[in-house]
Amino acid sequence: MLIHALTEMQFYPSTRWQTPPAFHAAIKSAPTSFRQGAILQFEDADHLPLGKMSHAALKQAVAVALKDGFHNPWPYTWVQVSKTDPETATVWTLVGTKLIAVLHTPVNTGVLHSTPDGSWPVYERVPVTTMKGAFPAPLTPYQQRLYRAAKSAGFALKGTNIDHWHGALVQWRPYDDPGIKWVSYFDRGRALHYFPRAVTGN
């Protein structure tokens, strides 16, 4: 009942839509993510608290919205990211009953391609924000030799912030970047966003 109603209101993909093969594969491999995404999108559109409603309250809100003829005010959108070289992102938007590719661009999926694979619902969108945290900077071969030599010699190496990350030795470096544009958060602090870089797509 819940998914049927969300489908009728175009928050959840319909089998009547014409979609690319990659979309079929994504929804088959991660149906929970698409369901969660539909619920979050509905809650946002209906001005409800995101992810905080009981199942019973959510079902009631969806039933009322469907009865009132409520529909997704935004075109259904799906982003396909390829981490093969060169890395790219393709944005697909529902036009009528067909998902159409409206943007294809080079991207950077993070240091050591560490952005996780899978399908993720976007839970927050902001036009501009400050992003803070720490990123893994790979050590050069020379730095790796120095680090291993120091460890072998028994040095404690406190405060170096060196760790293993995705099969590489890295040093965690803080960042505080204001003015990050068009941010779509999908996994805790991870997000699709615009940020000018010297190199993209690899």
PDB file of C-alpha atoms in Angstrom:
ATOM      1  CA  MET A   1       0.000   0.000   0.000  1.00  0.00           C
ATOM      2  CA  LEU A   2       2.718   2.498   0.979  1.00  0.00           C
ATOM      3  CA  ILE A   3       4.915   1.871  -2.072  1.00  0.00           C
ATOM      4  CA  HIS A   4       1.873   1.744  -4.361  1.00  0.00           C
ATOM      5  CA  ALA A   5       0.775   5.175  -3.131  1.00  0.00           C
ATOM      6  CA  LEU A   6       4.280   6.638  -3.402  1.00  0.00           C
ATOM      7  CA  THR A   7       4.503   5.233  -6.934  1.00  0.00           C
ATOM      8  CA  GLU A   8       1.195   6.833  -7.926  1.00  0.00           C
ATOM      9  CA  MET A   9       2.498  10.177  -6.647  1.00  0.00           C
ATOM     10  CA  GLN A  10       5.793   9.664  -8.577  1.00  0.00           C
ATOM     11  CA  PHE A  11       8.033   9.495  -5.527  1.00  0.00           C
ATOM     12  CA  TYR A  12       8.879   5.843  -6.252  1.00  0.00           C
ATOM     13  CA  PRO A  13       9.764   4.450  -9.717  1.00  0.00           C
ATOM     14  CA  SER A  14       6.927   2.934 -11.714  1.00  0.00           C
ATOM     15  CA  THR A  15       7.227  -0.165 -13.878  1.00  0.00           C
ATOM     16  CA  ARG A  16       5.495   1.924 -16.559  1.00  0.00           C
ATOM     17  CA  TRP A  17       8.493   4.238 -16.837  1.00  0.00           C
ATOM     18  CA  GLN A  18      11.082   3.793 -19.574  1.00  0.00           C
ATOM     19  CA  THR A  19      14.401   3.561 -17.732  1.00  0.00           C
ATOM     20  CA  PRO A  20      17.992   2.679 -18.686  1.00  0.00           C
ATOM     21  CA  PRO A  21      19.322  -0.843 -17.916  1.00  0.00           C
ATOM     22  CA  ALA A  22      21.617   0.574 -15.217  1.00  0.00           C
ATOM     23  CA  PHE A  23      18.577   1.908 -13.370  1.00  0.00           C
ATOM     24  CA  HIS A  24      16.943  -1.540 -13.417  1.00  0.00           C
ATOM     25  CA  ALA A  25      20.143  -3.046 -12.016  1.00  0.00           C
ATOM     26  CA  ALA A  26      20.406  -0.395  -9.289  1.00  0.00           C
ATOM     27  CA  ILE A  27      16.843  -0.733  -8.043  1.00  0.00           C
ATOM     28  CA  LYS A  28      17.107  -4.532  -8.102  1.00  0.00           C
ATOM     29  CA  SER A  29      20.330  -4.527  -6.078  1.00  0.00           C
ATOM     30  CA  ALA A  30      19.270  -1.887  -3.535  1.00  0.00           C
ATOM     31  CA  PRO A  31      15.449  -1.713  -3.267  1.00  0.00           C
ATOM     32  CA  THR A  32      15.627  -0.446   0.323  1.00  0.00           C
ATOM     33  CA  SER A  33      17.582   2.630  -0.738  1.00  0.00           C
ATOM     34  CA  PHE A  34      15.004   3.530  -3.393  1.00  0.00           C
ATOM     35  CA  ARG A  35      12.196   2.991  -0.872  1.00  0.00           C
ATOM     36  CA  GLN A  36      13.946   5.159   1.716  1.00  0.00           C
ATOM     37  CA  GLY A  37      14.611   7.805  -0.918  1.00  0.00           C
ATOM     38  CA  ALA A  38      10.939   7.878  -1.906  1.00  0.00           C
ATOM     39  CA  ILE A  39       9.877   8.298   1.720  1.00  0.00           C
ATOM     40  CA  LEU A  40      12.378  11.103   2.370  1.00  0.00           C
ATOM     41  CA  GLN A  41      11.330  12.879  -0.829  1.00  0.00           C
ATOM     42  CA  PHE A  42       7.653  12.604   0.129  1.00  0.00           C
ATOM     43  CA  GLU A  43       8.280  13.874   3.661  1.00  0.00           C
ATOM     44  CA  ASP A  44      10.243  16.828   2.316  1.00  0.00           C
ATOM     45  CA  ALA A  45       7.579  17.688  -0.270  1.00  0.00           C
ATOM     46  CA  ASP A  46       4.769  17.388   2.299  1.00  0.00           C
ATOM     47  CA  HIS A  47       6.723  19.444   4.887  1.00  0.00           C
ATOM     48  CA  LEU A  48       6.932  16.557   7.360  1.00  0.00           C
ATOM     49  CA  PRO A  49       9.829  15.797   9.746  1.00  0.00           C
ATOM     50  CA  LEU A  50      12.449  13.872   7.767  1.00  0.00           C
ATOM     51  CA  GLY A  51      12.938  10.292   8.937  1.00  0.00           C
ATOM     52  CA  LYS A  52      11.195  10.847  12.283  1.00  0.00           C
ATOM     53  CA  MET A  53       7.644   9.659  11.670  1.00  0.00           C
ATOM     54  CA  SER A  54       6.278   6.357  12.910  1.00  0.00           C
ATOM     55  CA  HIS A  55       5.262   3.867  10.238  1.00  0.00           C
ATOM     56  CA  ALA A  56       1.583   4.316  11.126  1.00  0.00           C
ATOM     57  CA  ALA A  57       1.787   8.116  10.926  1.00  0.00           C
ATOM     58  CA  LEU A  58       3.660   7.910   7.637  1.00  0.00           C
ATOM     59  CA  LYS A  59       1.053   5.558   6.115  1.00  0.00           C
ATOM     60  CA  GLN A  60      -1.727   7.904   7.193  1.00  0.00           C
ATOM     61  CA  ALA A  61       0.043  10.969   5.738  1.00  0.00           C
ATOM     62  CA  VAL A  62       0.657   9.153   2.441  1.00  0.00           C
ATOM     63  CA  ALA A  63      -2.969   7.986   2.244  1.00  0.00           C
ATOM     64  CA  VAL A  64      -4.278  11.513   2.848  1.00  0.00           C
ATOM     65  CA  ALA A  65      -1.877  12.966   0.264  1.00  0.00           C
ATOM     66  CA  LEU A  66      -2.887  10.391  -2.350  1.00  0.00           C
ATOM     67  CA  LYS A  67      -6.591  11.039  -1.719  1.00  0.00           C
ATOM     68  CA  ASP A  68      -6.000  14.791  -2.123  1.00  0.00           C
ATOM     69  CA  GLY A  69      -4.277  14.255  -5.485  1.00  0.00           C
ATOM     70  CA  PHE A  70      -0.841  15.242  -4.195  1.00  0.00           C
ATOM     71  CA  HIS A  71       2.102  14.581  -6.550  1.00  0.00           C
ATOM     72  CA  ASN A  72       5.855  14.931  -6.401  1.00  0.00           C
ATOM     73  CA  PRO A  73       6.436  18.648  -7.092  1.00  0.00           C
ATOM     74  CA  TRP A  74       9.875  17.887  -8.528  1.00  0.00           C
ATOM     75  CA  PRO A  75      10.790  15.655 -11.477  1.00  0.00           C
ATOM     76  CA  TYR A  76      12.019  12.247 -10.310  1.00  0.00           C
ATOM     77  CA  THR A  77      15.816  12.370 -10.535  1.00  0.00           C
ATOM     78  CA  TRP A  78      18.478   9.661 -10.418  1.00  0.00           C
ATOM     79  CA  VAL A  79      22.244  10.113 -10.500  1.00  0.00           C
ATOM     80  CA  GLN A  80      24.468   7.390 -11.960  1.00  0.00           C
ATOM     81  CA  VAL A  81      28.131   7.562 -10.966  1.00  0.00           C
ATOM     82  CA  SER A  82      30.865   5.620 -12.752  1.00  0.00           C
ATOM     83  CA  LYS A  83      34.139   5.141 -10.887  1.00  0.00           C
ATOM     84  CA  THR A  84      35.941   3.684 -13.886  1.00  0.00           C
ATOM     85  CA  ASP A  85      38.540   5.913 -15.545  1.00  0.00           C
ATOM     86  CA  PRO A  86      37.500   8.565 -16.434  1.00  0.00           C
ATOM     87  CA  GLU A  87      35.066   9.009 -13.535  1.00  0.00           C
ATOM     88  CA  THR A  88      31.721  10.492 -14.546  1.00  0.00           C
ATOM     89  CA  ALA A  89      28.258  11.326 -13.244  1.00  0.00           C
ATOM     90  CA  THR A  90      25.083  11.249 -15.302  1.00  0.00           C
ATOM     91  CA  VAL A  91      21.888  12.909 -14.085  1.00  0.00           C
ATOM     92  CA  TRP A  92      18.642  11.310 -15.276  1.00  0.00           C
ATOM     93  CA  THR A  93      15.300  13.128 -14.927  1.00  0.00           C
ATOM     94  CA  LEU A  94      11.776  11.895 -15.535  1.00  0.00           C
ATOM     95  CA  VAL A  95      10.179  13.538 -18.569  1.00  0.00           C
ATOM     96  CA  GLY A  96       6.681  12.192 -19.072  1.00  0.00           C
ATOM     97  CA  THR A  97       7.222   8.475 -18.475  1.00  0.00           C
ATOM     98  CA  LYS A  98      10.864   8.300 -19.543  1.00  0.00           C
ATOM     99  CA  LEU A  99      14.094   8.872 -17.625  1.00  0.00           C
ATOM    100  CA  ILE A 100      16.169  11.213 -19.795  1.00  0.00           C
ATOM    101  CA  ALA A 101      19.896  11.918 -19.312  1.00  0.00           C
ATOM    102  CA  VAL A 102      20.106  15.692 -18.820  1.00  0.00           C
ATOM    103  CA  LEU A 103      23.728  16.047 -17.652  1.00  0.00           C
ATOM    104  CA  HIS A 104      26.913  14.022 -18.138  1.00  0.00           C
ATOM    105  CA  THR A 105      30.072  15.367 -16.528  1.00  0.00           C
ATOM    106  CA  PRO A 106      33.538  14.369 -15.286  1.00  0.00           C
ATOM    107  CA  VAL A 107      33.691  13.978 -11.506  1.00  0.00           C
ATOM    108  CA  ASN A 108      36.069  13.071  -8.721  1.00  0.00           C
ATOM    109  CA  THR A 109      34.817  10.338  -6.378  1.00  0.00           C
ATOM    110  CA  GLY A 110      37.258  11.183  -3.626  1.00  0.00           C
ATOM    111  CA  VAL A 111      40.757  10.261  -2.568  1.00  0.00           C
ATOM    112  CA  LEU A 112      41.547   6.638  -3.481  1.00  0.00           C
ATOM    113  CA  HIS A 113      38.022   6.346  -4.953  1.00  0.00           C
ATOM    114  CA  SER A 114      36.785   5.993  -1.367  1.00  0.00           C
ATOM    115  CA  THR A 115      33.200   7.103  -1.978  1.00  0.00           C
ATOM    116  CA  PRO A 116      31.170   3.945  -1.255  1.00  0.00           C
ATOM    117  CA  ASP A 117      29.498   1.964  -4.011  1.00  0.00           C
ATOM    118  CA  GLY A 118      25.760   1.390  -4.007  1.00  0.00           C
ATOM    119  CA  SER A 119      22.476   3.283  -4.263  1.00  0.00           C
ATOM    120  CA  TRP A 120      21.861   6.006  -1.711  1.00  0.00           C
ATOM    121  CA  PRO A 121      18.885   8.273  -1.019  1.00  0.00           C
ATOM    122  CA  VAL A 122      19.643  11.982  -0.792  1.00  0.00           C
ATOM    123  CA  TYR A 123      18.487  13.182   2.619  1.00  0.00           C
ATOM    124  CA  GLU A 124      19.374  16.877   2.438  1.00  0.00           C
ATOM    125  CA  ARG A 125      20.000  19.463  -0.272  1.00  0.00           C
ATOM    126  CA  VAL A 126      21.576  22.859   0.345  1.00  0.00           C
ATOM    127  CA  PRO A 127      22.527  25.465  -2.287  1.00  0.00           C
ATOM    128  CA  VAL A 128      25.702  26.525  -0.479  1.00  0.00           C
ATOM    129  CA  THR A 129      27.402  25.456   2.757  1.00  0.00           C
ATOM    130  CA  THR A 130      30.677  25.073   4.640  1.00  0.00           C
ATOM    131  CA  MET A 131      32.044  21.542   4.688  1.00  0.00           C
ATOM    132  CA  LYS A 132      34.389  20.501   7.499  1.00  0.00           C
ATOM    133  CA  GLY A 133      36.185  17.285   8.334  1.00  0.00           C
ATOM    134  CA  ALA A 134      39.375  15.426   7.513  1.00  0.00           C
ATOM    135  CA  PHE A 135      40.464  13.861   4.245  1.00  0.00           C
ATOM    136  CA  PRO A 136      42.979  11.050   3.649  1.00  0.00           C
ATOM    137  CA  ALA A 137      46.119  12.304   1.877  1.00  0.00           C
ATOM    138  CA  PRO A 138      48.156   9.357   0.523  1.00  0.00           C
ATOM    139  CA  LEU A 139      51.778   9.279   1.659  1.00  0.00           C
ATOM    140  CA  THR A 140      54.464   9.435  -1.004  1.00  0.00           C
ATOM    141  CA  PRO A 141      56.667   6.334  -1.382  1.00  0.00           C
ATOM    142  CA  TYR A 142      59.442   8.222   0.461  1.00  0.00           C
ATOM    143  CA  GLN A 143      57.095   9.110   3.356  1.00  0.00           C
ATOM    144  CA  GLN A 144      55.928   5.514   3.530  1.00  0.00           C
ATOM    145  CA  ARG A 145      59.528   4.258   3.848  1.00  0.00           C
ATOM    146  CA  LEU A 146      60.254   6.800   6.603  1.00  0.00           C
ATOM    147  CA  TYR A 147      57.075   5.877   8.467  1.00  0.00           C
ATOM    148  CA  ARG A 148      57.736   2.129   8.317  1.00  0.00           C
ATOM    149  CA  ALA A 149      61.355   2.615   9.346  1.00  0.00           C
ATOM    150  CA  ALA A 150      60.294   4.703  12.339  1.00  0.00           C
ATOM    151  CA  LYS A 151      57.685   2.125  13.350  1.00  0.00           C
ATOM    152  CA  SER A 152      60.251  -0.676  13.034  1.00  0.00           C
ATOM    153  CA  ALA A 153      62.634   1.295  15.248  1.00  0.00           C
ATOM    154  CA  GLY A 154      59.967   1.477  17.945  1.00  0.00           C
ATOM    155  CA  PHE A 155      58.995   5.166  17.725  1.00  0.00           C
ATOM    156  CA  ALA A 156      55.467   5.923  18.971  1.00  0.00           C
ATOM    157  CA  LEU A 157      54.791   8.512  16.218  1.00  0.00           C
ATOM    158  CA  LYS A 158      52.037  10.218  18.205  1.00  0.00           C
ATOM    159  CA  GLY A 159      50.145  13.014  16.479  1.00  0.00           C
ATOM    160  CA  THR A 160      51.010  11.932  12.948  1.00  0.00           C
ATOM    161  CA  ASN A 161      47.385  10.957  12.110  1.00  0.00           C
ATOM    162  CA  ILE A 162      48.685   8.215   9.808  1.00  0.00           C
ATOM    163  CA  ASP A 163      46.370   5.314   9.083  1.00  0.00           C
ATOM    164  CA  HIS A 164      45.592   2.596   6.525  1.00  0.00           C
ATOM    165  CA  TRP A 165      42.750   3.642   4.211  1.00  0.00           C
ATOM    166  CA  HIS A 166      41.522   1.627   1.226  1.00  0.00           C
ATOM    167  CA  GLY A 167      44.786  -0.273   0.972  1.00  0.00           C
ATOM    168  CA  ALA A 168      47.080   2.750   1.275  1.00  0.00           C
ATOM    169  CA  LEU A 169      48.951   4.625   3.980  1.00  0.00           C
ATOM    170  CA  VAL A 170      47.381   8.062   4.414  1.00  0.00           C
ATOM    171  CA  GLN A 171      47.655  11.058   6.677  1.00  0.00           C
ATOM    172  CA  TRP A 172      44.369  12.597   7.772  1.00  0.00           C
ATOM    173  CA  ARG A 173      44.354  16.344   7.139  1.00  0.00           C
ATOM    174  CA  PRO A 174      41.643  18.716   8.361  1.00  0.00           C
ATOM    175  CA  TYR A 175      39.679  20.871   5.958  1.00  0.00           C
ATOM    176  CA  ASP A 176      37.257  23.766   6.432  1.00  0.00           C
ATOM    177  CA  ASP A 177      35.925  24.835   3.034  1.00  0.00           C
ATOM    178  CA  PRO A 178      33.277  27.593   2.843  1.00  0.00           C
ATOM    179  CA  GLY A 179      31.151  28.297  -0.188  1.00  0.00           C
ATOM    180  CA  ILE A 180      30.637  24.692  -1.350  1.00  0.00           C
ATOM    181  CA  LYS A 181      27.747  24.799  -3.828  1.00  0.00           C
ATOM    182  CA  TRP A 182      24.844  22.546  -4.807  1.00  0.00           C
ATOM    183  CA  VAL A 183      25.306  19.987  -2.053  1.00  0.00           C
ATOM    184  CA  SER A 184      23.273  16.773  -1.930  1.00  0.00           C
ATOM    185  CA  TYR A 185      24.051  14.742   1.202  1.00  0.00           C
ATOM    186  CA  PHE A 186      23.565  10.979   0.783  1.00  0.00           C
ATOM    187  CA  ASP A 187      25.721   9.203   3.415  1.00  0.00           C
ATOM    188  CA  ARG A 188      26.413  11.026   6.677  1.00  0.00           C
ATOM    189  CA  GLY A 189      28.896  13.751   5.671  1.00  0.00           C
ATOM    190  CA  ARG A 190      29.349  12.489   2.113  1.00  0.00           C
ATOM    191  CA  ALA A 191      27.686  14.449  -0.648  1.00  0.00           C
ATOM    192  CA  LEU A 192      27.524  15.178  -4.324  1.00  0.00           C
ATOM    193  CA  HIS A 193      28.674  18.764  -4.654  1.00  0.00           C
ATOM    194  CA  TYR A 194      30.479  21.292  -6.797  1.00  0.00           C
ATOM    195  CA  PHE A 195      34.057  22.124  -5.915  1.00  0.00           C
ATOM    196  CA  PRO A 196      36.643  23.515  -8.358  1.00  0.00           C
ATOM    197  CA  ARG A 197      39.545  21.084  -8.803  1.00  0.00           C
ATOM    198  CA  ALA A 198      42.630  21.043 -10.940  1.00  0.00           C
ATOM    199  CA  VAL A 199      41.849  17.456 -11.983  1.00  0.00           C
ATOM    200  CA  THR A 200      38.524  15.637 -12.408  1.00  0.00           C
ATOM    201  CA  GLY A 201      37.412  12.434 -14.036  1.00  0.00           C
ATOM    202  CA  ASN A 202      40.220  10.170 -12.798  1.00  0.00           C
TER     203      ASN A 202
END
